[in-house]
Short mmCIF file of C-alpha atoms and ligand atoms in Angstrom, two decimals:
data_model
loop_
_atom_site.label_atom_id
_atom_site.label_comp_id
_atom_site.label_asym_id
_atom_site.label_seq_id
_atom_site.Cartn_x
_atom_site.Cartn_y
_atom_site.Cartn_z
CA UNK A 257 -145.29 38.74 19.15
CA UNK A 258 -145.95 39.69 22.79
CA UNK A 259 -149.59 40.59 23.21
CA UNK A 260 -150.70 44.35 23.88
CA UNK A 261 -151.02 44.87 27.47
CA UNK A 262 -154.29 46.80 28.58
CA UNK A 263 -155.00 48.21 31.90
CA UNK A 264 -158.73 48.57 32.85
CA UNK A 265 -159.98 51.61 34.93
CA UNK A 266 -163.53 50.73 36.26
CA UNK A 267 -165.24 47.10 35.89
CA UNK A 268 -168.73 47.77 36.22
CA UNK A 269 -171.27 47.21 33.50
CA UNK A 270 -169.03 47.95 30.36
CA UNK A 271 -165.86 47.11 31.94
CA UNK A 272 -166.76 43.42 32.81
CA UNK A 273 -168.36 43.08 29.23
CA UNK A 274 -165.07 44.18 27.87
CA UNK A 275 -163.25 41.53 30.03
CA UNK A 276 -165.42 38.61 29.08
CA UNK A 277 -165.89 39.48 25.38
CA UNK A 278 -162.16 39.86 25.22
CA UNK A 279 -161.63 36.48 26.87
CA UNK A 280 -164.15 34.74 25.11
CA UNK A 281 -163.12 35.97 21.30
CA UNK A 282 -159.17 36.27 22.05
CA UNK A 283 -158.34 33.86 19.18
CA UNK A 284 -160.46 35.81 16.58
CA UNK A 285 -159.33 38.99 18.04
CA UNK A 286 -155.69 38.09 17.79
CA UNK A 287 -156.03 37.04 14.13
CA UNK A 288 -157.70 40.55 13.33
CA UNK A 289 -155.47 42.86 15.38
CA UNK A 290 -152.16 40.84 14.61
CA UNK A 291 -151.51 40.46 18.02
CA UNK A 292 -152.76 39.46 21.20
CA UNK A 293 -154.83 41.52 23.35
CA UNK A 294 -154.95 41.11 27.22
CA UNK A 295 -156.07 42.76 30.15
CA UNK A 296 -153.23 42.38 32.60
CA UNK A 297 -154.20 45.05 35.26
CA UNK A 298 -157.64 46.43 36.79
CA UNK A 299 -158.20 49.24 38.84
CA UNK A 300 -161.60 49.43 40.84
CA UNK A 301 -162.69 50.78 44.02
CA UNK A 302 -164.38 47.58 44.77
CA UNK A 303 -161.58 45.12 44.41
CA UNK A 304 -163.12 42.31 45.89
CA UNK A 305 -165.94 42.32 43.01
CA UNK A 306 -163.38 42.98 40.45
CA UNK A 307 -161.41 40.13 41.53
CA UNK A 308 -164.29 37.98 41.36
CA UNK A 309 -164.98 39.26 37.74
CA UNK A 310 -161.37 38.77 36.42
CA UNK A 311 -160.11 35.52 38.61
CA UNK A 312 -156.63 35.52 38.34
CA UNK A 313 -156.01 36.45 35.16
CA UNK A 314 -155.18 39.99 35.90
CA UNK A 315 -153.91 41.92 38.88
CA UNK A 316 -156.51 43.78 40.58
CA UNK A 317 -155.90 47.34 42.51
CA UNK A 318 -157.77 50.02 44.07
CA UNK A 319 -155.78 52.75 42.76
CA UNK A 320 -156.16 53.54 39.18
CA UNK A 321 -152.68 55.29 39.17
CA UNK A 322 -150.98 52.26 39.84
CA UNK A 323 -152.24 51.08 36.39
CA UNK A 324 -151.08 54.18 34.86
CA UNK A 325 -147.51 54.08 36.36
CA UNK A 326 -147.04 50.55 35.29
CA UNK A 327 -144.51 50.96 32.22
CA UNK A 328 -145.81 47.22 30.96
CA UNK A 329 -149.28 48.74 30.22
CA UNK A 330 -149.66 49.82 26.61
CA UNK A 331 -153.36 50.99 26.56
CA UNK A 332 -155.25 52.68 29.25
CA UNK A 333 -159.20 51.92 29.10
CA UNK A 334 -160.91 54.41 31.18
CA UNK A 335 -164.46 52.89 32.11
CA UNK A 336 -165.23 55.01 35.11
CA UNK A 337 -167.45 57.80 33.68
CA UNK A 338 -167.71 61.40 34.65
CA UNK A 339 -165.64 64.55 34.41
CA UNK A 340 -163.94 64.15 37.70
CA UNK A 341 -161.36 61.67 38.52
CA UNK A 342 -161.99 59.98 34.84
CA UNK A 343 -160.70 63.25 33.35
CA UNK A 344 -157.63 63.51 35.79
CA UNK A 345 -156.90 59.88 34.99
CA UNK A 346 -157.14 60.45 31.10
CA UNK A 347 -154.96 63.55 31.16
CA UNK A 348 -152.51 61.29 33.25
CA UNK A 349 -152.57 58.31 31.11
CA UNK A 350 -152.01 60.54 28.00
CA UNK A 351 -149.12 62.27 29.92
CA UNK A 352 -147.58 59.02 30.68
CA UNK A 353 -147.35 58.29 27.05
CA UNK A 354 -150.19 55.42 27.10
CA UNK A 355 -152.90 55.16 24.27
CA UNK A 356 -156.41 55.72 25.87
CA UNK A 357 -159.77 53.85 25.04
CA UNK A 358 -162.60 55.56 26.53
CA UNK A 359 -166.68 54.86 26.40
CA UNK A 360 -166.97 58.44 28.42
CA UNK A 361 -169.04 60.73 26.23
CA UNK A 362 -169.65 63.23 28.86
CA UNK A 363 -165.74 63.58 29.51
CA UNK A 364 -165.28 64.21 25.64
CA UNK A 365 -168.18 66.28 25.01
CA UNK A 366 -167.08 68.75 27.54
CA UNK A 367 -163.31 68.44 28.05
CA UNK A 368 -162.50 66.63 24.61
CA UNK A 369 -160.69 69.96 23.07
CA UNK A 370 -158.06 69.65 25.83
CA UNK A 371 -157.95 65.86 25.64
CA UNK A 372 -157.54 65.37 21.83
CA UNK A 373 -154.80 68.44 22.19
CA UNK A 374 -152.70 66.52 25.03
CA UNK A 375 -152.92 63.34 23.08
CA UNK A 376 -151.76 64.76 19.58
CA UNK A 377 -148.87 66.79 21.62
CA UNK A 378 -147.88 63.09 23.10
CA UNK A 379 -148.22 61.15 19.84
CA UNK A 380 -151.01 59.13 21.59
CA UNK A 381 -154.49 57.94 20.47
CA UNK A 382 -157.49 58.70 22.32
CA UNK A 383 -160.22 55.97 20.74
CA UNK A 384 -164.02 56.60 21.68
CA UNK A 385 -166.02 54.57 19.50
CA UNK A 386 -168.17 53.21 22.41
CA UNK A 387 -169.05 56.70 23.62
CA UNK A 388 -171.57 57.26 20.78
CA UNK A 389 -174.54 55.13 20.24
CA UNK A 390 -173.02 51.99 22.19
CA UNK A 391 -172.28 49.26 19.77
CA UNK A 392 -172.96 50.84 16.64
CA UNK A 393 -169.74 51.73 14.75
CA UNK A 394 -170.98 55.17 13.84
CA UNK A 395 -167.61 57.09 14.97
CA UNK A 396 -165.84 55.05 12.31
CA UNK A 397 -168.57 55.48 9.75
CA UNK A 398 -168.60 59.02 10.24
CA UNK A 399 -164.61 59.49 10.38
CA UNK A 400 -163.69 57.07 7.73
CA UNK A 401 -166.38 55.45 5.87
CA UNK A 402 -168.23 58.76 5.04
CA UNK A 403 -165.17 60.94 4.53
CA UNK A 404 -165.77 61.54 0.97
CA UNK A 405 -169.00 63.55 1.78
CA UNK A 406 -169.90 66.92 2.76
CA UNK A 407 -172.30 65.80 5.49
CA UNK A 408 -175.73 67.69 5.57
CA UNK A 409 -177.15 66.64 9.04
CA UNK A 410 -177.21 63.81 11.43
CA UNK A 411 -180.44 62.88 13.44
CA UNK A 412 -180.41 59.86 15.99
CA UNK A 413 -181.94 57.98 18.53
CA UNK A 414 -178.87 58.01 20.83
CA UNK A 415 -180.08 57.35 24.10
CA UNK A 416 -181.22 53.77 24.69
CA UNK A 417 -182.75 54.39 28.20
CA UNK A 418 -185.31 57.21 27.13
CA UNK A 419 -186.05 55.31 23.95
CA UNK A 420 -186.73 52.17 26.22
CA UNK A 421 -188.98 54.70 28.23
CA UNK A 422 -190.87 55.90 25.53
CA UNK A 423 -191.51 52.62 23.82
CA UNK A 424 -192.59 50.76 27.15
CA UNK A 425 -194.77 53.75 28.14
CA UNK A 426 -196.74 53.69 24.75
CA UNK A 427 -196.75 49.76 24.23
CA UNK A 428 -197.45 48.72 27.72
CA UNK A 429 -199.04 51.70 29.26
CA UNK A 430 -196.42 51.48 32.14
CA UNK A 431 -195.59 54.38 34.25
CA UNK A 432 -192.35 56.38 33.75
CA UNK A 433 -190.65 55.57 37.05
CA UNK A 434 -191.37 51.87 36.56
CA UNK A 435 -189.43 51.53 33.10
CA UNK A 436 -186.67 53.84 34.46
CA UNK A 437 -185.95 51.53 37.30
CA UNK A 438 -186.09 48.67 34.62
CA UNK A 439 -183.65 50.42 32.37
CA UNK A 440 -181.30 51.12 35.37
CA UNK A 441 -181.45 47.45 36.11
CA UNK A 442 -180.57 46.32 32.74
CA UNK A 443 -177.55 48.52 32.99
CA UNK A 444 -178.66 51.09 30.23
CA UNK A 445 -178.96 54.29 32.47
CA UNK A 446 -176.11 56.59 33.42
CA UNK A 447 -174.90 56.52 37.04
CA UNK A 448 -177.13 59.87 37.35
CA UNK A 449 -180.04 58.89 35.28
CA UNK A 450 -181.26 62.58 34.82
CA UNK A 451 -178.56 62.82 32.36
CA UNK A 452 -180.49 60.28 30.44
CA UNK A 453 -184.19 61.64 30.77
CA UNK A 454 -183.31 65.28 30.64
CA UNK A 455 -181.28 64.91 27.34
CA UNK A 456 -177.90 65.57 28.52
CA UNK A 457 -176.72 62.09 27.65
CA UNK A 458 -177.91 62.30 24.16
CA UNK A 459 -176.56 66.07 23.88
CA UNK A 460 -173.01 64.87 24.84
CA UNK A 461 -173.15 62.06 21.75
CA UNK A 462 -174.77 64.65 19.60
CA UNK A 463 -171.86 66.99 20.37
CA UNK A 464 -169.27 64.63 19.44
CA UNK A 465 -170.96 63.44 16.20
CA UNK A 466 -171.22 67.38 15.30
CA UNK A 467 -167.48 67.93 15.64
CA UNK A 468 -166.71 64.89 13.70
CA UNK A 469 -169.15 65.62 10.91
CA UNK A 470 -168.52 69.35 10.50
CA UNK A 471 -164.84 69.76 11.67
CA UNK A 472 -165.61 71.99 14.51
CA UNK A 473 -164.42 71.77 18.16
CA UNK A 474 -166.56 70.16 20.55
CA UNK A 475 -169.02 72.76 22.18
CA UNK A 476 -171.37 71.11 24.57
CA UNK A 477 -172.14 74.21 26.32
CA UNK A 478 -173.83 75.27 22.90
CA UNK A 479 -176.07 72.69 22.72
CA UNK A 480 -179.66 73.05 23.07
CA UNK A 481 -181.07 70.23 25.51
CA UNK A 482 -184.49 69.34 26.47
CA UNK A 483 -185.39 65.71 27.62
CA UNK A 484 -188.54 63.68 28.06
CA UNK A 485 -189.85 64.30 31.63
CA UNK A 486 -192.46 66.97 30.38
CA UNK A 487 -193.61 64.79 27.72
CA UNK A 488 -197.16 63.47 28.14
CA UNK A 489 -198.93 60.48 27.02
CA UNK A 490 -201.80 62.68 25.77
CA UNK A 491 -199.33 64.10 23.08
CA UNK A 492 -198.02 60.89 22.31
CA UNK A 493 -201.67 59.76 21.47
CA UNK A 494 -202.38 62.91 19.28
CA UNK A 495 -198.95 62.44 17.47
CA UNK A 496 -200.18 59.06 16.58
CA UNK A 497 -203.61 60.10 15.31
CA UNK A 498 -201.68 62.70 13.06
CA UNK A 499 -199.29 59.79 11.87
CA UNK A 500 -196.25 60.68 13.89
CA UNK A 501 -194.24 58.96 16.78
CA UNK A 502 -192.43 60.98 19.37
CA UNK A 503 -188.83 60.08 19.60
CA UNK A 504 -186.16 61.93 21.66
CA UNK A 505 -183.80 63.07 18.77
CA UNK A 506 -180.10 64.25 18.94
CA UNK A 507 -179.83 66.52 15.66
CA UNK A 508 -176.91 68.27 14.21
CA UNK A 509 -177.26 70.08 10.78
CA UNK A 510 -175.20 72.59 8.64
CA UNK A 511 -177.15 75.65 7.66
CA UNK A 512 -175.83 78.65 5.82
CA UNK A 513 -176.08 80.66 8.91
CA UNK A 514 -174.14 78.06 11.09
CA UNK A 515 -174.55 74.87 12.79
CA UNK A 516 -177.43 73.30 14.71
CA UNK A 517 -176.92 71.30 17.62
CA UNK A 518 -179.94 70.19 19.77
CA UNK A 519 -181.63 67.53 21.51
CA UNK A 520 -185.48 67.32 22.00
CA UNK A 521 -188.41 65.26 21.84
CA UNK A 522 -189.31 65.15 18.06
CA UNK A 523 -192.37 64.28 16.08
CA UNK A 524 -191.04 61.93 13.19
CA UNK A 525 -193.38 60.37 10.34
CA UNK A 526 -194.46 56.98 11.55
CA UNK A 527 -193.49 55.50 8.26
CA UNK A 528 -190.01 56.49 8.50
CA UNK A 529 -187.47 53.27 9.66
CA UNK A 530 -186.29 55.53 12.80
CA UNK A 531 -189.72 56.10 13.98
CA UNK A 532 -190.03 52.34 14.57
CA UNK A 533 -186.89 51.93 16.43
CA UNK A 534 -188.02 50.38 19.87
CA UNK A 535 -186.49 49.77 23.18
CA UNK A 536 -183.04 50.31 24.08
CA UNK A 537 -182.04 50.04 20.11
CA UNK A 538 -180.43 53.07 18.81
CA UNK A 539 -180.49 54.35 15.39
CA UNK A 540 -178.53 57.32 13.59
CA UNK A 541 -179.41 58.83 10.43
CA UNK A 542 -176.48 60.62 8.32
CA UNK A 543 -177.20 62.67 5.39
CA UNK A 544 -174.03 62.80 2.95
CA UNK A 545 -174.10 64.85 -0.29
CA UNK A 546 -172.82 61.93 -2.33
CA UNK A 547 -174.10 59.01 -0.34
CA UNK A 548 -177.51 60.31 0.43
CA UNK A 549 -179.22 59.09 3.63
CA UNK A 550 -177.78 56.34 5.54
CA UNK A 551 -178.93 54.76 8.62
CA UNK A 552 -176.97 52.88 11.39
CA UNK A 553 -179.19 50.73 13.97
CA UNK A 554 -178.13 48.50 16.68
CA UNK A 555 -177.90 48.49 20.74
CA UNK A 556 -177.15 51.69 22.14
CA UNK A 557 -176.10 50.53 25.35
CA UNK A 558 -175.47 47.35 28.03
CA UNK A 559 -172.51 45.57 28.72
CA UNK A 560 -171.54 43.52 25.84
CA UNK A 561 -172.90 45.64 22.94
CA UNK A 562 -170.74 48.59 24.34
CA UNK A 563 -167.87 46.29 24.88
CA UNK A 564 -167.82 45.45 21.07
CA UNK A 565 -166.88 48.99 20.51
CA UNK A 566 -164.35 49.27 23.13
CA UNK A 567 -163.08 46.18 21.94
CA UNK A 568 -162.88 47.48 18.23
CA UNK A 569 -160.67 50.33 19.31
CA UNK A 570 -158.27 48.20 21.32
CA UNK A 571 -157.85 46.49 17.88
CA UNK A 572 -157.45 49.76 16.11
CA UNK A 573 -154.71 51.05 18.78
CA UNK A 574 -153.14 47.57 18.49
CA UNK A 575 -152.74 47.86 14.78
CA UNK A 576 -151.05 51.26 15.17
CA UNK A 577 -148.15 49.60 16.61
CA UNK A 578 -147.32 48.09 12.96
CA UNK A 579 -148.31 51.20 11.16
CA UNK A 580 -146.94 54.70 10.42
CA UNK A 581 -148.44 56.71 13.45
CA UNK A 582 -148.43 59.75 11.67
CA UNK A 583 -150.96 58.56 9.09
CA UNK A 584 -153.83 57.50 11.55
CA UNK A 585 -157.11 59.19 11.24
CA UNK A 586 -157.37 62.41 13.36
CA UNK A 587 -159.30 62.43 16.88
CA UNK A 588 -162.02 64.45 15.39
CA UNK A 589 -161.66 63.30 11.44
CA UNK A 590 -160.56 66.75 10.46
CA UNK A 591 -156.62 67.79 10.74
CA UNK A 592 -156.16 69.84 13.86
CA UNK A 593 -155.12 72.81 12.08
CA UNK A 594 -158.12 72.27 9.52
CA UNK A 595 -160.77 73.08 12.28
CA UNK A 596 -163.35 75.41 11.38
CA UNK A 597 -164.98 78.32 13.60
CA UNK A 598 -168.29 78.15 11.96
CA UNK A 599 -170.72 78.96 14.71
CA UNK A 600 -173.04 76.73 16.44
CA UNK A 601 -176.54 78.61 16.11
CA UNK A 602 -178.44 79.57 19.14
CA UNK A 603 -181.88 77.67 19.51
CA UNK A 604 -183.70 80.97 18.28
CA UNK A 605 -182.18 80.84 15.17
CA UNK A 606 -183.35 77.11 14.36
CA UNK A 607 -185.80 76.43 11.75
CA UNK A 608 -188.28 73.64 12.35
CA UNK A 609 -192.08 72.63 12.35
CA UNK A 610 -193.96 72.25 15.22
CA UNK A 611 -196.73 70.26 16.77
CA UNK A 612 -198.81 72.49 19.24
CA UNK A 613 -201.44 71.60 21.42
CA UNK A 614 -203.58 74.28 23.28
CA UNK A 615 -206.46 73.68 25.91
CA UNK A 616 -208.82 75.92 25.09
CA UNK A 617 -212.32 77.20 25.99
CA UNK A 618 -214.98 75.50 23.61
CA UNK A 619 -216.18 78.63 22.28
CA UNK A 620 -216.78 80.36 18.77
CA UNK A 621 -213.70 82.70 17.43
CA UNK A 622 -211.09 80.64 19.71
CA UNK A 623 -209.76 78.89 16.57
CA UNK A 624 -209.87 82.11 14.39
CA UNK A 625 -207.94 84.10 17.08
CA UNK A 626 -205.26 81.19 17.28
CA UNK A 627 -205.00 81.20 13.49
CA UNK A 628 -204.67 84.81 13.04
CA UNK A 629 -201.69 84.93 15.27
CA UNK A 630 -199.85 82.28 13.38
CA UNK A 631 -200.80 83.87 10.16
CA UNK A 632 -199.79 87.23 11.31
CA UNK A 633 -196.04 85.92 12.01
CA UNK A 634 -196.12 83.92 8.60
CA UNK A 635 -196.52 80.79 10.19
CA UNK A 636 -198.40 78.27 7.84
CA UNK A 637 -200.62 75.50 9.31
CA UNK A 638 -200.11 71.91 7.83
CA UNK A 639 -202.98 70.17 9.80
CA UNK A 640 -205.12 70.48 12.58
CA UNK A 641 -207.47 68.42 14.61
CA UNK A 642 -209.76 69.46 17.34
CA UNK A 643 -210.96 67.08 20.02
CA UNK A 644 -214.61 67.24 20.81
CA UNK A 645 -214.93 68.88 24.15
CA UNK A 646 -216.60 65.70 25.58
CA UNK A 647 -213.54 63.56 24.54
CA UNK A 648 -211.21 65.93 26.61
CA UNK A 649 -213.19 66.74 29.63
CA UNK A 650 -216.27 64.45 29.66
CA UNK A 651 -220.03 65.05 29.05
CA UNK A 652 -220.70 68.89 29.51
CA UNK A 653 -217.02 70.03 29.07
CA UNK A 654 -216.16 73.64 28.34
CA UNK A 655 -212.75 72.71 27.31
CA UNK A 656 -211.10 71.25 23.99
CA UNK A 657 -207.87 70.27 22.88
CA UNK A 658 -206.67 72.05 19.59
CA UNK A 659 -203.90 70.50 18.05
CA UNK A 660 -201.87 71.97 15.23
CA UNK A 661 -199.09 70.94 13.18
CA UNK A 662 -197.27 73.96 11.29
CA UNK A 663 -194.81 74.23 8.69
CA UNK A 664 -191.05 75.37 9.10
CA UNK A 665 -190.59 78.59 11.31
CA UNK A 666 -187.57 79.97 13.13
CA UNK A 667 -187.74 79.03 16.77
CA UNK A 668 -187.69 82.78 17.76
CA UNK A 669 -190.57 83.51 15.84
CA UNK A 670 -192.62 80.77 17.20
CA UNK A 671 -191.73 81.82 20.72
CA UNK A 672 -193.22 85.11 20.19
CA UNK A 673 -196.42 83.68 18.87
CA UNK A 674 -196.43 81.18 21.56
CA UNK A 675 -196.13 83.94 24.19
CA UNK A 676 -199.13 85.77 22.36
CA UNK A 677 -201.25 82.63 22.26
CA UNK A 678 -200.47 82.08 25.90
CA UNK A 679 -201.75 85.41 27.10
CA UNK A 680 -205.45 84.80 25.58
CA UNK A 681 -207.77 84.44 28.23
CA UNK A 682 -209.28 81.36 26.01
CA UNK A 683 -206.17 79.42 26.44
CA UNK A 684 -206.34 77.56 29.74
CA UNK A 685 -203.22 75.77 30.09
CA UNK A 686 -199.70 75.90 29.10
CA UNK A 687 -199.19 75.30 25.58
CA UNK A 688 -197.53 71.99 24.55
CA UNK A 689 -194.88 72.44 21.98
CA UNK A 690 -193.13 69.59 20.22
CA UNK A 691 -190.70 69.97 17.39
CA UNK A 692 -191.22 67.99 14.17
CA UNK A 693 -188.64 66.68 11.65
CA UNK A 694 -189.60 64.95 8.33
CA UNK A 695 -186.18 63.68 7.93
CA UNK A 696 -186.69 63.52 4.12
P1 NDP B 87 -170.58 51.58 36.16
O1 NDP B 87 -171.02 52.52 37.05
O2 NDP B 87 -171.40 50.29 35.86
O3 NDP B 87 -168.79 51.29 36.29
C1 NDP B 87 -167.96 52.18 36.76
C2 NDP B 87 -167.04 51.35 37.52
O4 NDP B 87 -165.92 52.24 37.92
C3 NDP B 87 -167.44 50.89 38.81
O5 NDP B 87 -167.24 49.48 39.24
C4 NDP B 87 -167.00 51.81 39.71
O6 NDP B 87 -166.93 51.31 41.20
C5 NDP B 87 -165.49 51.97 39.19
N1 NDP B 87 -165.00 53.21 39.73
C6 NDP B 87 -165.17 54.36 39.97
N2 NDP B 87 -164.47 55.31 40.46
C7 NDP B 87 -163.37 54.61 40.29
C8 NDP B 87 -161.83 54.97 40.60
N3 NDP B 87 -161.73 56.10 40.93
N4 NDP B 87 -161.09 54.19 40.35
C9 NDP B 87 -161.51 52.80 39.65
N5 NDP B 87 -162.60 52.65 39.64
C10 NDP B 87 -163.69 53.27 39.84
O7 NDP B 87 -170.44 52.39 34.72
P2 NDP B 87 -170.82 51.77 33.46
O8 NDP B 87 -169.82 50.66 33.10
O9 NDP B 87 -172.24 51.65 32.91
O10 NDP B 87 -170.26 52.90 32.27
C11 NDP B 87 -168.82 53.14 32.24
C12 NDP B 87 -168.94 54.45 30.96
O11 NDP B 87 -169.26 53.69 29.89
C13 NDP B 87 -169.10 55.62 31.42
O12 NDP B 87 -168.44 56.87 30.98
C14 NDP B 87 -170.64 55.49 30.55
O13 NDP B 87 -171.12 56.67 30.53
C15 NDP B 87 -170.23 54.89 29.52
N6 NDP B 87 -171.04 53.89 28.78
C16 NDP B 87 -171.82 52.97 29.25
C17 NDP B 87 -173.06 52.58 28.51
C18 NDP B 87 -173.79 51.35 29.28
O14 NDP B 87 -174.62 50.87 28.56
N7 NDP B 87 -173.89 51.21 30.73
C19 NDP B 87 -172.90 52.29 27.19
C20 NDP B 87 -172.03 53.45 26.62
C21 NDP B 87 -170.97 54.01 27.46
P3 NDP B 87 -167.96 51.52 42.25
O15 NDP B 87 -169.36 50.88 41.71
O16 NDP B 87 -167.14 50.74 43.34
O17 NDP B 87 -168.19 52.95 42.26
N1 HSE B 88 -177.30 55.76 29.29
C1 HSE B 88 -176.69 55.52 28.00
C2 HSE B 88 -177.99 55.00 27.16
C3 HSE B 88 -175.80 54.62 27.94
O1 HSE B 88 -179.24 54.74 27.64
O2 HSE B 88 -178.05 55.25 25.83
C4 HSE B 88 -175.40 54.43 26.48
O3 HSE B 88 -174.47 55.51 26.10
#
């Protein structure tokens, strides 16, 4: 049978991985897919560099529309990134009746509803395994492997760059900027690395998982997003003393009031497996009512790990050519007419526990005042440490750090209490607040 012909748009970090892995494992992949899968056309702005990667095995063009217009191309793989030209090209490929494979989480988290509707209307597939957690097959797990379950929550380390930065800073005492540059060199970081460090990339991925888990439309604009740029080494140290690690988690959770969708630095008990996920590795915990807690771990970024997921999608789409298209898995797992309008909750309604660090005057009554404000709002303290003043500011210091762990409280309530504590004359610096999840 004739090989499936693939047109690749963008042959950078991921695109070159796809080309190389497909070539290397062609025979094995053909046995799995039932047909050969060949990249016969590549579009990239840097045609000379692209030609150097593919040699004579594929036609290289600068204009991606030439690929889409080619009637011989069965599947278009979009690996350009971003919401601009990538969106236009994906919509044009769908309109031209091509199946699309993409790793572009930004595009799907923001424009997924429009893209999936267009694909549904055209009867083509948009596959996106590589968009979440790189090489880990989490989309397939959520959409298919766990489809018996009522998913309760998902919590994941889903940005390799930030996990790499946090690990290297903690283990090697390296500076933030140095580690970020290394993550860029290794091909982990987004074209705009602020997407990584400000939590936007993780929020894109959490948004996609939330839609698949709960059968709601993708709603990136409803996600709460907080990155790691304000995180200080001092808090990483105090968290360790209390038995916790700080990780940037993407969390989505079903509650009676609606769905939580949030990304922020989070204290996680050091004994949890996920707390020990280091470097650019990703891990996603999924809690289902039948299966209980499951954990998926692997490389979340990089050329060949991401290519592994892209090619799995190519195999899936290739298999479609021999089965009844009407029975394939819906884009967001739930049938389009069965999507729910359950609301994504505002962050003020989310209930979590907190790590608080207050730089306070080392005077009698300060702790009592802080405790009474918390008690007045019904917030219960779980643990507390107070540093000796000299340990904070040296001999003779009149300042000290007060570190508190609280039990669960509504974010809106905590906001009010933090504002009250901040206005105390004995609180000498902005209060540091990091949310905490037991993930039990
Ligand atoms: P790169 O920047 O390495 O590659 C993108 C390629 O697309 C570049 O070669 C670029 O050329 C080319 N390009 C830009 N505009 C056009 C255009 N109009 N037509 C044709 N080619 C174009 O990005 P990555 O490979 O890292 O990422 C690709 C996608 O995969 C993104 O959506 C990213 O979020 C996603 N992803 C990346 C992962 C990773 O580990 N890197 C992991 C998971 C997902 P030029 O360089 O000349 O601009
Ligand atoms: N920039 C992303 C990361 C790439 O660091 O995880 C994988 O999506």
